[in-house]
Amino acid sequence: MKFDLSVRGMRDYYPDIFSQLNYIIRAWKETALAYGFEEFDGPVLETLELYKIKSGEEIVNQLYNFTDKGGRELALRPELTPTLARMVSKVQNQVSKPMKWFSIPRCMRYEKPQKGRLREFFQFNVDILGEEGEMADLEIISVAIDCLLKLGLSKADFVVKINNRDFAAEYFIENGIIKGNTHALYKVIDNARKVKKELTRPAINELGFSVKQEDAIENYLSLSNSSDLAKLSISNTGKESLLDLFSLINNAGLQDYCEFDPTIVRGLDYYTGTVFEIFDRSEKMRAICGGGRYNNLLKEFSGVDLPACGFGMGDVVLGEILSDKGMFPVYQKQVDYFLVRVTDNELELMLRIARSLRSRGLTVEYTYKSLPVKKQMSKASKIPAKKVLIFGADEIARGKLVEKDLSTGEEIEVPVDSLF
Ligand code: HAM
């Protein structure tokens, strides 16, 4: 090819790759439906304003935006949560609560493409709206875990790391650490998971805190499990919520998949209480999934006070993991019947039988051009079709067709009438 005209960070879904995407999407959908979630979708284009409300000008660098011919500032959706909040605020007083909705939007982000991170991806969104409390948090974590199990992964492959934004905020307020913007501090905290231990203190140091405050941040980062948390002698609503959630996690038998991790604070600004991310145990890639509670987002959008929680799970990281572990089913085109005609005199009957078999849900193919029987048979074997039906004048005169099973080579005669 002279030029590669593809766009950076986008993907071409050839049939074998598309079958992998479908494999993931099927697991997502089946799991959400099993929990009673309803599917919805929003538009691909939203106003740029929708994303700026919560995240400010900064978000503009991370998404695709443009001015349309009518002078409107628009953006391609980088995520679904703002759309969901916008949509729900319009209908929430007509719908019974809790609302349990899921969607699989194609999202676009203007990020630097790298392993596990692209500019275009599918993202499974599962959200519960109108329900406060840890049972809803447990439910969404449980959906996320079940999806991964359905795809064949096990507790040895992934871990759900859980924290609570209120716990972190209250801890830092109590220690006199939070003043105004938490962005820089949370960035260091989030990074602490990814960098060598000795690099964290200098990073904290750059934030300009006192030694006592730096120690308090280090103590926070040293909390390594829920028993450490229970031992903390502070009264903190976020801590109580976390302990309640971990107790429910035990009740649900999900304790082997979940752990407390103080470094999980989530980059997006709208999270309030429970926050979580799921990683592959090797932690070589970005998170498979991220989510949590966002109790104030709807209020900020539309004045509607509706608690909410949910997660987004992308297909890219998940696809890499399943690929690396050889866990995708081998791609195989499925054809039930290949119809072979000896001459075009049998074409009309063949076309009618093809439609009849397809109406029964079977996959049927044939050659479009007239070809020698041998060539048609070799096309059937190449696919490979499961069975071949041979349309020969002599058999048709007796009301029969020859059916050949390509895996066993066995041939039988079937009555033409039985195929209608
Ligand atoms: P997020 O953490 O930005 O959360 O994204 C969730 C997941 O989407 C990530 O863990 C990752 O798997 C996938 N993802 C994000 N960006 C990319 C990218 N550039 N390339 C490939 N995959 C990506 C949210 O989007 C929240 N709105 C999720 C949510 C729903 N929270 C509550 N409800």
Coordinates of C-alpha atoms and ligand atoms in Angstrom, one line a residue:
M1 CA 0.0 0.0 0.0
K2 CA 1.3 3.4 -1.0
F3 CA -0.1 5.3 2.0
D4 CA -1.6 4.2 5.3
L5 CA -4.7 6.4 5.6
S6 CA -5.7 5.0 9.0
V7 CA -6.1 7.4 11.9
R8 CA -3.7 7.1 14.9
G9 CA -5.2 5.3 17.9
M10 CA -8.2 3.8 15.9
R11 CA -8.7 0.2 15.2
D12 CA -9.7 -1.8 12.2
Y13 CA -12.0 -4.7 13.2
Y14 CA -11.2 -7.5 10.7
P15 CA -13.6 -10.5 11.2
D16 CA -11.3 -12.4 13.5
I17 CA -10.8 -9.4 15.7
F18 CA -14.4 -8.5 15.6
S19 CA -15.3 -12.0 16.8
Q20 CA -13.1 -11.3 19.9
L21 CA -14.9 -8.0 20.5
N22 CA -18.2 -9.9 20.2
Y23 CA -17.0 -12.5 22.7
I24 CA -16.3 -9.8 25.3
I25 CA -19.5 -7.9 24.5
R26 CA -21.6 -11.1 24.9
A27 CA -20.1 -11.8 28.4
W28 CA -20.8 -8.1 29.4
K29 CA -24.4 -8.2 28.2
E30 CA -25.3 -11.6 29.6
T31 CA -23.9 -10.7 33.0
A32 CA -25.7 -7.3 33.2
L33 CA -29.0 -8.9 32.1
A34 CA -28.5 -11.7 34.7
Y35 CA -28.5 -9.0 37.4
G36 CA -31.6 -7.3 36.0
F37 CA -29.9 -4.3 34.4
E38 CA -31.7 -2.6 31.4
E39 CA -29.7 -1.5 28.3
F40 CA -29.7 2.1 27.1
D41 CA -27.5 4.3 24.9
G42 CA -27.0 8.0 24.3
P43 CA -25.6 10.0 21.4
V44 CA -22.0 9.9 20.2
L45 CA -21.9 13.7 20.1
E46 CA -22.5 15.9 23.2
T47 CA -22.0 19.5 23.9
L48 CA -18.5 20.3 25.0
E49 CA -20.1 22.1 28.0
L50 CA -21.4 18.7 29.4
Y51 CA -17.8 17.6 30.1
K52 CA -16.6 21.0 31.2
I53 CA -19.3 21.4 34.0
K54 CA -17.4 19.0 36.3
S55 CA -13.9 18.8 34.9
G56 CA -13.3 22.4 33.7
E57 CA -11.2 23.5 30.7
E58 CA -8.6 20.8 31.4
I59 CA -10.8 18.1 30.0
V60 CA -10.7 19.7 26.5
N61 CA -7.2 18.5 25.9
Q62 CA -8.3 14.9 26.6
L63 CA -11.2 14.7 24.1
Y64 CA -12.1 15.3 20.5
N65 CA -14.0 18.5 20.1
F66 CA -15.0 20.7 17.2
T67 CA -17.3 23.5 16.2
D68 CA -20.2 22.3 13.9
K69 CA -21.5 24.2 10.9
G70 CA -24.1 25.9 13.2
G71 CA -21.3 27.2 15.4
R72 CA -22.0 24.8 18.3
E73 CA -19.1 23.5 20.4
L74 CA -19.4 19.7 20.4
A75 CA -17.4 16.7 21.6
L76 CA -17.2 13.0 20.8
R77 CA -18.1 11.2 24.0
P78 CA -14.9 10.3 26.0
E79 CA -17.1 8.4 28.6
L80 CA -20.8 7.8 29.3
T81 CA -21.3 9.0 32.8
P82 CA -22.1 12.7 32.0
T83 CA -24.5 11.5 29.3
L84 CA -26.2 9.2 31.8
A85 CA -26.5 11.9 34.3
R86 CA -28.0 14.3 31.7
M87 CA -30.5 11.6 30.5
V88 CA -31.5 10.4 33.9
S89 CA -32.1 13.9 35.3
K90 CA -34.8 14.3 32.6
V91 CA -36.8 11.1 33.4
Q92 CA -35.9 10.2 37.0
N93 CA -39.2 11.3 38.5
Q94 CA -41.1 9.0 36.1
V95 CA -39.0 5.9 36.7
S96 CA -39.0 3.6 39.7
K97 CA -35.8 3.4 41.8
P98 CA -33.3 2.1 41.9
M99 CA -32.6 2.5 38.2
K100 CA -30.3 -0.2 37.0
W101 CA -28.9 0.7 33.6
F102 CA -26.1 -0.6 31.4
S103 CA -24.6 0.4 28.1
I104 CA -21.7 -0.4 25.8
P105 CA -20.8 2.8 24.1
R106 CA -17.9 3.4 21.7
C107 CA -15.8 6.2 23.3
M108 CA -13.1 8.5 22.0
R109 CA -10.4 10.1 24.0
Y110 CA -7.5 12.2 22.8
E111 CA -4.9 10.2 24.7
K112 CA -1.4 9.1 23.8
P113 CA -1.9 5.7 22.3
Q114 CA 0.0 2.9 24.0
K115 CA -0.4 -0.7 25.2
G116 CA -3.9 -0.9 26.7
R117 CA -4.8 2.7 25.8
L118 CA -6.2 3.9 22.5
R119 CA -8.1 6.8 21.2
E120 CA -11.2 4.7 20.5
F121 CA -12.5 1.9 22.7
F122 CA -15.7 0.2 23.8
Q123 CA -16.6 0.7 27.4
F124 CA -19.1 -1.4 29.4
N125 CA -21.0 0.9 31.8
V126 CA -23.1 -0.4 34.6
D127 CA -24.8 2.0 36.9
I128 CA -27.3 2.0 39.7
L129 CA -29.1 5.3 40.4
G130 CA -31.4 6.3 43.2
E131 CA -29.8 3.9 45.8
E132 CA -27.6 4.9 48.7
G133 CA -25.6 2.4 50.7
E134 CA -23.1 -0.3 50.3
M135 CA -25.5 -3.0 48.9
A136 CA -25.5 -1.1 45.6
D137 CA -21.7 -0.7 45.7
L138 CA -21.4 -4.4 46.3
E139 CA -23.8 -5.2 43.4
I140 CA -21.8 -3.2 40.8
I141 CA -18.5 -4.7 42.1
S142 CA -20.1 -8.1 41.8
V143 CA -21.2 -7.5 38.2
A144 CA -17.7 -6.5 37.3
I145 CA -16.2 -9.7 38.9
D146 CA -18.8 -12.0 37.3
C147 CA -18.0 -10.5 33.8
L148 CA -14.3 -11.4 34.3
L149 CA -15.2 -14.9 35.6
K150 CA -17.5 -15.4 32.6
L151 CA -14.6 -14.6 30.3
G152 CA -12.6 -17.4 31.9
L153 CA -10.4 -15.3 34.2
S154 CA -9.9 -16.3 37.8
K155 CA -8.9 -14.8 41.2
A156 CA -5.3 -15.6 40.2
D157 CA -5.7 -13.2 37.2
F158 CA -7.3 -10.1 38.6
V159 CA -7.9 -8.1 41.8
V160 CA -10.5 -5.4 42.7
K161 CA -8.8 -2.6 44.6
I162 CA -11.2 -0.6 46.7
N163 CA -11.1 2.6 48.6
N164 CA -13.5 5.4 49.6
R165 CA -13.0 9.0 48.6
D166 CA -14.8 10.2 51.8
F167 CA -12.4 8.2 53.8
A168 CA -9.4 9.7 52.1
A169 CA -10.8 13.3 52.3
E170 CA -11.8 13.0 55.9
Y171 CA -8.5 11.5 56.9
F172 CA -6.6 14.3 55.2
I173 CA -8.9 17.0 56.6
E174 CA -8.4 15.5 60.1
N175 CA -4.7 15.7 59.6
G176 CA -4.9 19.3 58.4
I177 CA -3.6 18.3 55.0
I178 CA -6.4 19.2 52.6
K179 CA -6.7 22.9 51.8
G180 CA -8.7 23.6 48.6
N181 CA -7.5 21.6 45.6
T182 CA -6.8 18.0 46.2
H183 CA -5.6 17.3 42.7
A184 CA -1.9 17.4 43.3
L185 CA -2.1 15.3 46.4
Y186 CA -4.4 12.7 44.8
K187 CA -2.0 12.5 41.9
V188 CA 0.9 11.6 44.2
I189 CA -1.3 9.1 46.0
D190 CA -2.4 7.4 42.8
N191 CA 1.2 7.3 41.6
A192 CA 2.4 5.7 44.8
R193 CA 1.0 2.4 43.5
K194 CA 3.0 2.6 40.3
V195 CA 6.4 3.9 41.4
K196 CA 9.2 2.6 43.7
K197 CA 8.4 3.2 47.4
E198 CA 11.4 5.5 47.9
L199 CA 10.1 7.9 45.2
T200 CA 6.9 8.7 47.0
R201 CA 8.3 10.7 49.9
P202 CA 10.2 13.1 47.7
A203 CA 7.0 13.6 45.6
I204 CA 5.0 14.3 48.8
N205 CA 7.7 16.6 49.8
E206 CA 7.3 18.7 46.7
L207 CA 3.7 19.5 47.7
G208 CA 5.0 21.7 50.5
F209 CA 3.6 20.1 53.6
S210 CA 5.1 20.0 57.1
V211 CA 7.0 16.9 58.2
K212 CA 4.1 15.9 60.4
Q213 CA 1.7 16.2 57.5
E214 CA 4.1 14.2 55.3
D215 CA 4.2 11.5 58.0
A216 CA 0.4 11.4 58.1
I217 CA 0.3 10.9 54.3
E218 CA 2.9 8.2 54.6
N219 CA 0.8 6.5 57.3
Y220 CA -2.2 6.7 55.1
L221 CA -0.3 5.0 52.3
S222 CA 0.9 2.3 54.6
L223 CA -2.6 1.0 55.3
S224 CA -2.5 -2.3 53.5
N225 CA -5.7 -4.1 54.2
S226 CA -9.2 -3.8 55.8
S227 CA -7.9 -4.9 59.3
D228 CA -5.4 -2.0 59.2
L229 CA -8.4 0.2 58.5
A230 CA -10.5 -1.3 61.3
K231 CA -7.6 -0.5 63.7
L232 CA -7.6 3.2 62.8
S233 CA -8.7 5.1 65.9
I234 CA -10.5 7.8 64.0
S235 CA -14.2 8.2 63.5
N236 CA -14.7 8.6 59.8
T237 CA -17.8 8.0 57.8
G238 CA -15.8 6.8 54.8
K239 CA -14.0 4.3 57.0
E240 CA -17.3 2.9 58.4
S241 CA -18.7 2.6 54.8
L242 CA -15.6 0.8 53.7
L243 CA -15.8 -1.7 56.6
D244 CA -19.5 -2.3 55.9
L245 CA -18.7 -2.9 52.2
F246 CA -16.0 -5.4 53.1
S247 CA -18.3 -7.2 55.4
L248 CA -20.9 -7.5 52.5
I249 CA -18.1 -8.6 50.2
N250 CA -17.4 -11.4 52.7
N251 CA -21.1 -12.3 52.8
A252 CA -21.2 -12.5 49.0
G253 CA -18.2 -14.8 49.0
L254 CA -16.1 -12.3 47.0
Q255 CA -13.4 -11.7 49.5
D256 CA -10.7 -13.5 47.5
Y257 CA -11.2 -11.0 44.6
C258 CA -11.2 -7.8 46.6
E259 CA -8.7 -5.8 48.7
F260 CA -8.5 -2.4 50.3
D261 CA -6.0 -0.1 48.6
P262 CA -5.5 3.5 49.9
T263 CA -3.9 4.6 46.5
I264 CA -7.2 4.2 44.6
V265 CA -8.6 7.7 44.5
R266 CA -9.8 7.8 40.8
G267 CA -8.8 10.6 38.4
L268 CA -12.4 11.7 37.5
D269 CA -13.7 14.6 39.7
Y270 CA -17.2 13.4 40.3
Y271 CA -16.6 10.5 42.7
T272 CA -17.7 10.8 46.3
G273 CA -17.7 7.6 48.4
T274 CA -16.7 4.1 47.3
V275 CA -14.1 4.0 44.5
F276 CA -12.5 0.9 42.9
E277 CA -10.4 -0.2 40.1
I278 CA -9.7 -3.7 38.8
F279 CA -6.2 -4.7 37.7
D280 CA -4.6 -7.8 36.3
R281 CA -2.5 -9.2 39.1
S282 CA 0.8 -8.5 37.2
E283 CA -0.3 -4.8 37.1
K284 CA 1.6 -4.3 33.9
M285 CA -1.3 -2.4 32.3
R286 CA -3.7 0.3 33.2
A287 CA -6.9 -0.7 35.0
I288 CA -9.3 -3.1 33.4
C289 CA -12.2 -1.3 35.0
G290 CA -12.8 1.7 37.2
G291 CA -15.8 3.1 39.0
G292 CA -17.4 4.1 42.2
R293 CA -20.0 6.4 43.8
Y294 CA -20.9 9.8 42.3
N295 CA -23.7 11.0 44.6
N296 CA -23.4 14.7 43.7
L297 CA -23.1 14.6 39.9
L298 CA -26.8 14.7 39.1
K299 CA -27.3 17.5 41.5
E300 CA -24.6 19.6 39.9
F301 CA -26.0 18.9 36.4
S302 CA -29.7 19.5 37.0
G303 CA -30.4 20.1 40.7
V304 CA -31.8 16.5 41.0
D305 CA -30.5 14.9 44.2
L306 CA -30.0 11.3 43.2
P307 CA -27.2 9.1 44.6
A308 CA -25.5 6.9 42.0
C309 CA -22.7 4.4 41.6
G310 CA -21.3 2.5 38.7
F311 CA -18.2 1.5 36.7
G312 CA -16.7 1.5 33.2
M313 CA -14.8 -1.5 31.8
G314 CA -12.9 -1.1 28.6
D315 CA -12.4 -3.7 25.9
V316 CA -8.8 -2.8 25.2
V317 CA -6.9 -3.9 28.4
L318 CA -9.3 -6.8 28.8
G319 CA -8.6 -7.9 25.2
E320 CA -4.8 -7.7 25.7
I321 CA -5.1 -9.9 28.8
L322 CA -7.3 -12.5 27.2
S323 CA -5.0 -12.5 24.1
D324 CA -1.8 -12.9 26.2
K325 CA -3.4 -15.8 28.1
G326 CA -4.7 -17.4 24.9
M327 CA -8.2 -17.3 26.3
F328 CA -10.1 -16.1 23.2
P329 CA -12.0 -18.9 21.4
V330 CA -10.3 -19.8 18.1
Y331 CA -12.1 -17.8 15.3
Q332 CA -14.1 -20.1 13.1
K333 CA -16.7 -19.0 10.5
Q334 CA -19.8 -21.0 11.1
V335 CA -21.7 -22.5 8.1
D336 CA -24.3 -25.2 8.6
Y337 CA -25.0 -26.0 4.9
F338 CA -23.1 -25.4 1.7
L339 CA -25.5 -26.0 -1.3
V340 CA -23.9 -27.5 -4.4
R341 CA -25.8 -27.5 -7.7
V342 CA -24.8 -29.9 -10.6
T343 CA -26.2 -27.5 -13.2
D344 CA -28.1 -24.2 -13.1
N345 CA -31.3 -26.2 -13.9
E346 CA -31.3 -26.9 -10.1
L347 CA -30.7 -23.2 -9.2
E348 CA -34.4 -22.3 -8.5
L349 CA -34.9 -25.3 -6.1
M350 CA -31.5 -24.5 -4.4
L351 CA -32.4 -20.9 -3.8
R352 CA -35.8 -21.8 -2.3
I353 CA -34.3 -24.4 0.0
A354 CA -31.6 -22.0 1.0
R355 CA -34.2 -19.4 2.2
S356 CA -36.2 -22.2 3.9
L357 CA -33.2 -23.4 5.9
R358 CA -32.1 -19.8 6.7
S359 CA -35.6 -19.1 8.1
R360 CA -35.0 -22.0 10.5
G361 CA -31.9 -20.2 11.8
L362 CA -29.3 -22.2 9.9
T363 CA -26.4 -20.7 8.0
V364 CA -26.4 -21.5 4.3
E365 CA -24.0 -20.6 1.6
Y366 CA -23.4 -21.5 -2.1
T367 CA -21.3 -20.2 -5.0
Y368 CA -22.7 -17.3 -6.9
K369 CA -21.2 -18.4 -10.2
S370 CA -21.8 -21.7 -11.8
L371 CA -18.8 -23.9 -11.1
P372 CA -17.9 -27.6 -11.6
V373 CA -19.2 -29.7 -8.6
K374 CA -15.6 -30.4 -7.6
K375 CA -14.8 -26.7 -7.2
Q376 CA -18.0 -26.1 -5.2
M377 CA -17.1 -29.1 -2.9
S378 CA -13.7 -27.7 -2.4
K379 CA -15.1 -24.3 -1.4
A380 CA -17.4 -26.1 1.1
S381 CA -14.4 -27.9 2.6
K382 CA -12.3 -24.8 2.8
I383 CA -14.8 -22.8 4.9
P384 CA -15.5 -25.6 6.3
A385 CA -19.2 -26.1 6.2
K386 CA -20.7 -28.7 8.4
K387 CA -22.8 -30.3 5.7
V388 CA -23.2 -30.2 1.9
L389 CA -26.5 -30.6 0.1
I390 CA -26.0 -31.8 -3.5
F391 CA -28.7 -30.8 -6.0
G392 CA -28.5 -33.4 -8.8
A393 CA -31.3 -33.9 -11.4
D394 CA -31.6 -37.7 -10.9
E395 CA -32.1 -37.5 -7.1
I396 CA -34.4 -34.5 -7.4
A397 CA -36.5 -36.6 -9.9
R398 CA -37.0 -39.0 -7.0
G399 CA -37.8 -36.2 -4.6
K400 CA -34.4 -36.5 -2.8
L401 CA -31.1 -34.6 -2.3
V402 CA -27.8 -36.0 -1.2
E403 CA -26.5 -34.7 2.1
K404 CA -22.9 -35.1 2.9
D405 CA -21.4 -34.6 6.4
L406 CA -18.0 -33.1 5.8
S407 CA -16.5 -34.1 9.2
T408 CA -17.4 -37.8 8.8
G409 CA -17.7 -38.1 5.0
E410 CA -21.0 -39.9 5.5
E411 CA -23.6 -39.5 2.8
I412 CA -27.4 -39.9 3.1
E413 CA -30.4 -39.0 1.0
V414 CA -32.9 -36.5 2.4
P415 CA -36.5 -35.9 1.1
V416 CA -36.8 -32.5 -0.6
D417 CA -40.1 -31.9 1.2
S418 CA -38.4 -32.2 4.6
L419 CA -36.3 -29.1 3.8
F420 CA -39.3 -26.7 3.4
Ligands
HAM1 P1 -12.4 5.6 33.6 O1 -11.5 5.1 34.7 O2 -11.9 6.8 32.9 O3 -13.8 5.7 34.1 O4 -12.5 4.4 32.5 C1 -12.9 3.1 32.8 C2 -12.2 2.1 32.0 O5 -12.3 2.4 30.6 C3 -10.7 2.0 32.2 O6 -10.4 1.3 33.3 C4 -10.2 1.4 30.9 O7 -10.4 0.0 30.9 C5 -11.1 2.0 29.9 N1 -10.5 3.1 29.2 C6 -10.5 4.4 29.6 N2 -9.8 5.1 28.7 C7 -9.3 4.3 27.8 C8 -8.5 4.4 26.6 N3 -8.0 5.6 26.2 N4 -8.2 3.3 25.9 C9 -8.7 2.1 26.3 N5 -9.4 1.9 27.4 C10 -9.8 3.0 28.1 C11 -14.9 6.2 33.4 O8 -14.9 6.4 32.3 C12 -16.1 6.4 34.3 N6 -17.1 7.2 33.5 C13 -16.7 5.0 34.7 C14 -17.9 5.0 35.5 C15 -19.2 4.6 35.1 N7 -18.0 5.5 36.7 C16 -19.3 5.3 37.1 N8 -20.0 4.9 36.1

